[in-house]
Amino acid sequence: MAEQLDKRYALLGAAIRRTREDANLTQRDLAGMIGQPSSNSYVYRLENGKMKVSLEQLIRIADALEVEVRDLIDF
């Protein structure tokens, strides 16, 4: 079960990275937009599946990237 969750967090991170890059945003840009000013390491950890994300934070990320949450979790 834990291995499946890790895989899903990695897929979520890849979706966040892809969407962020499509929006021409840096990790630092996105971090500032979601209330993590000057903390690109936070976004780095998310994008690499190294950090779990709350629903609230996922909504903030989707809003910042101007997509729906479902667009990030459609895997």
Short mmCIF file of N, CA and C in Angstrom, two decimals, residues 1-71:
data_model
loop_
_atom_site.label_atom_id
_atom_site.label_comp_id
_atom_site.label_asym_id
_atom_site.label_seq_id
_atom_site.Cartn_x
_atom_site.Cartn_y
_atom_site.Cartn_z
N MET A 1 0.82 -1.20 0.00
CA MET A 1 0.00 0.00 0.00
C MET A 1 0.86 1.26 0.00
N ALA A 2 1.88 1.29 0.86
CA ALA A 2 2.75 2.46 0.93
C ALA A 2 3.46 2.70 -0.40
N GLU A 3 3.84 1.62 -1.05
CA GLU A 3 4.52 1.74 -2.35
C GLU A 3 3.58 2.35 -3.39
N GLN A 4 2.31 1.97 -3.37
CA GLN A 4 1.34 2.54 -4.30
C GLN A 4 1.14 4.02 -4.04
N LEU A 5 1.09 4.40 -2.76
CA LEU A 5 0.95 5.82 -2.43
C LEU A 5 2.16 6.61 -2.90
N ASP A 6 3.35 6.06 -2.68
CA ASP A 6 4.56 6.74 -3.14
C ASP A 6 4.52 6.95 -4.65
N LYS A 7 4.06 5.95 -5.37
CA LYS A 7 3.97 6.07 -6.83
C LYS A 7 2.98 7.16 -7.22
N ARG A 8 1.87 7.25 -6.51
CA ARG A 8 0.87 8.28 -6.82
C ARG A 8 1.39 9.68 -6.50
N TYR A 9 2.13 9.81 -5.41
CA TYR A 9 2.72 11.12 -5.11
C TYR A 9 3.74 11.50 -6.17
N ALA A 10 4.47 10.54 -6.69
CA ALA A 10 5.42 10.82 -7.77
C ALA A 10 4.68 11.26 -9.03
N LEU A 11 3.56 10.61 -9.34
CA LEU A 11 2.76 11.00 -10.51
C LEU A 11 2.16 12.39 -10.32
N LEU A 12 1.69 12.68 -9.11
CA LEU A 12 1.16 14.00 -8.82
C LEU A 12 2.25 15.05 -8.98
N GLY A 13 3.42 14.77 -8.46
CA GLY A 13 4.54 15.70 -8.58
C GLY A 13 4.91 15.96 -10.03
N ALA A 14 4.90 14.91 -10.84
CA ALA A 14 5.21 15.07 -12.26
C ALA A 14 4.16 15.94 -12.94
N ALA A 15 2.90 15.77 -12.56
CA ALA A 15 1.83 16.59 -13.14
C ALA A 15 1.98 18.05 -12.74
N ILE A 16 2.35 18.29 -11.49
CA ILE A 16 2.57 19.67 -11.03
C ILE A 16 3.73 20.28 -11.81
N ARG A 17 4.82 19.55 -11.94
CA ARG A 17 5.99 20.06 -12.67
C ARG A 17 5.64 20.39 -14.12
N ARG A 18 4.98 19.46 -14.78
CA ARG A 18 4.62 19.65 -16.19
C ARG A 18 3.72 20.88 -16.36
N THR A 19 2.73 21.00 -15.48
CA THR A 19 1.80 22.13 -15.57
C THR A 19 2.50 23.44 -15.25
N ARG A 20 3.39 23.42 -14.26
CA ARG A 20 4.15 24.63 -13.91
C ARG A 20 5.03 25.06 -15.08
N GLU A 21 5.71 24.12 -15.68
CA GLU A 21 6.58 24.44 -16.82
C GLU A 21 5.76 24.94 -18.01
N ASP A 22 4.61 24.34 -18.25
CA ASP A 22 3.73 24.81 -19.33
C ASP A 22 3.29 26.24 -19.11
N ALA A 23 3.18 26.64 -17.83
CA ALA A 23 2.78 28.00 -17.48
C ALA A 23 3.98 28.95 -17.43
N ASN A 24 5.16 28.44 -17.77
CA ASN A 24 6.40 29.24 -17.75
C ASN A 24 6.68 29.85 -16.38
N LEU A 25 6.46 29.05 -15.35
CA LEU A 25 6.74 29.49 -13.99
C LEU A 25 7.94 28.73 -13.44
N THR A 26 8.73 29.40 -12.62
CA THR A 26 9.81 28.72 -11.92
C THR A 26 9.25 28.10 -10.64
N GLN A 27 10.04 27.24 -10.04
CA GLN A 27 9.63 26.69 -8.75
C GLN A 27 9.46 27.80 -7.73
N ARG A 28 10.33 28.77 -7.76
CA ARG A 28 10.24 29.91 -6.84
C ARG A 28 8.97 30.71 -7.08
N ASP A 29 8.60 30.91 -8.36
CA ASP A 29 7.36 31.61 -8.68
C ASP A 29 6.16 30.90 -8.05
N LEU A 30 6.09 29.59 -8.29
CA LEU A 30 4.96 28.82 -7.77
C LEU A 30 4.95 28.83 -6.24
N ALA A 31 6.11 28.70 -5.64
CA ALA A 31 6.20 28.71 -4.18
C ALA A 31 5.60 30.00 -3.62
N GLY A 32 5.95 31.12 -4.20
CA GLY A 32 5.41 32.40 -3.75
C GLY A 32 3.91 32.49 -3.93
N MET A 33 3.41 31.92 -5.01
CA MET A 33 1.98 31.98 -5.31
C MET A 33 1.15 31.12 -4.36
N ILE A 34 1.76 30.13 -3.74
CA ILE A 34 1.01 29.25 -2.84
C ILE A 34 1.36 29.48 -1.37
N GLY A 35 1.99 30.61 -1.10
CA GLY A 35 2.26 30.96 0.29
C GLY A 35 3.53 30.36 0.87
N GLN A 36 4.45 29.98 0.00
CA GLN A 36 5.75 29.46 0.43
C GLN A 36 6.84 30.37 -0.15
N PRO A 37 6.83 31.66 0.22
CA PRO A 37 7.74 32.61 -0.42
C PRO A 37 9.20 32.20 -0.33
N SER A 38 9.86 32.35 -1.44
CA SER A 38 11.30 32.08 -1.55
C SER A 38 11.66 30.65 -1.14
N SER A 39 10.75 29.73 -1.30
CA SER A 39 11.02 28.35 -0.90
C SER A 39 10.82 27.41 -2.08
N ASN A 40 11.71 27.51 -3.06
CA ASN A 40 11.58 26.61 -4.19
C ASN A 40 11.86 25.17 -3.78
N SER A 41 12.53 24.96 -2.63
CA SER A 41 12.77 23.59 -2.18
C SER A 41 11.46 22.89 -1.84
N TYR A 42 10.47 23.63 -1.38
CA TYR A 42 9.15 23.06 -1.09
C TYR A 42 8.56 22.50 -2.38
N VAL A 43 8.56 23.29 -3.44
CA VAL A 43 8.02 22.85 -4.73
C VAL A 43 8.87 21.72 -5.29
N TYR A 44 10.17 21.80 -5.14
CA TYR A 44 11.06 20.73 -5.60
C TYR A 44 10.66 19.40 -4.96
N ARG A 45 10.46 19.42 -3.65
CA ARG A 45 10.09 18.18 -2.95
C ARG A 45 8.73 17.67 -3.40
N LEU A 46 7.78 18.58 -3.63
CA LEU A 46 6.47 18.16 -4.14
C LEU A 46 6.60 17.52 -5.51
N GLU A 47 7.33 18.18 -6.39
CA GLU A 47 7.46 17.71 -7.77
C GLU A 47 8.20 16.38 -7.87
N ASN A 48 8.99 16.08 -6.87
CA ASN A 48 9.75 14.83 -6.89
C ASN A 48 9.14 13.76 -6.00
N GLY A 49 7.89 13.98 -5.58
CA GLY A 49 7.19 12.98 -4.79
C GLY A 49 7.77 12.74 -3.42
N LYS A 50 8.54 13.69 -2.91
CA LYS A 50 9.21 13.54 -1.61
C LYS A 50 8.40 14.14 -0.47
N MET A 51 7.27 14.74 -0.80
CA MET A 51 6.48 15.42 0.21
C MET A 51 5.01 15.18 -0.07
N LYS A 52 4.28 14.91 0.98
CA LYS A 52 2.85 14.72 0.83
C LYS A 52 2.18 16.09 0.83
N VAL A 53 1.10 16.19 0.10
CA VAL A 53 0.42 17.47 -0.04
C VAL A 53 -1.01 17.35 0.51
N SER A 54 -1.42 18.36 1.25
CA SER A 54 -2.79 18.37 1.78
C SER A 54 -3.76 18.79 0.68
N LEU A 55 -5.02 18.52 0.90
CA LEU A 55 -6.03 18.93 -0.07
C LEU A 55 -6.03 20.45 -0.21
N GLU A 56 -5.92 21.15 0.90
CA GLU A 56 -5.88 22.62 0.86
C GLU A 56 -4.72 23.11 0.00
N GLN A 57 -3.55 22.53 0.19
CA GLN A 57 -2.39 22.95 -0.59
C GLN A 57 -2.55 22.57 -2.06
N LEU A 58 -3.15 21.42 -2.33
CA LEU A 58 -3.39 21.01 -3.71
C LEU A 58 -4.33 21.98 -4.40
N ILE A 59 -5.34 22.46 -3.69
CA ILE A 59 -6.25 23.46 -4.25
C ILE A 59 -5.50 24.75 -4.54
N ARG A 60 -4.63 25.17 -3.63
CA ARG A 60 -3.83 26.39 -3.86
C ARG A 60 -2.93 26.24 -5.09
N ILE A 61 -2.32 25.07 -5.22
CA ILE A 61 -1.45 24.82 -6.37
C ILE A 61 -2.25 24.88 -7.66
N ALA A 62 -3.39 24.20 -7.69
CA ALA A 62 -4.24 24.20 -8.88
C ALA A 62 -4.68 25.62 -9.22
N ASP A 63 -5.10 26.38 -8.22
CA ASP A 63 -5.51 27.77 -8.46
C ASP A 63 -4.37 28.60 -9.03
N ALA A 64 -3.18 28.44 -8.46
CA ALA A 64 -2.01 29.20 -8.93
C ALA A 64 -1.67 28.84 -10.37
N LEU A 65 -1.86 27.58 -10.72
CA LEU A 65 -1.53 27.12 -12.08
C LEU A 65 -2.71 27.29 -13.05
N GLU A 66 -3.82 27.79 -12.51
CA GLU A 66 -5.04 28.04 -13.30
C GLU A 66 -5.55 26.77 -13.97
N VAL A 67 -5.58 25.69 -13.18
CA VAL A 67 -6.14 24.42 -13.64
C VAL A 67 -7.06 23.90 -12.54
N GLU A 68 -7.81 22.87 -12.87
CA GLU A 68 -8.65 22.21 -11.88
C GLU A 68 -7.82 21.16 -11.15
N VAL A 69 -8.16 20.89 -9.91
CA VAL A 69 -7.46 19.85 -9.15
C VAL A 69 -7.47 18.54 -9.93
N ARG A 70 -8.60 18.22 -10.54
CA ARG A 70 -8.70 16.95 -11.28
C ARG A 70 -7.68 16.86 -12.40
N ASP A 71 -7.25 18.00 -12.94
CA ASP A 71 -6.24 17.99 -14.00
C ASP A 71 -4.89 17.51 -13.46
#
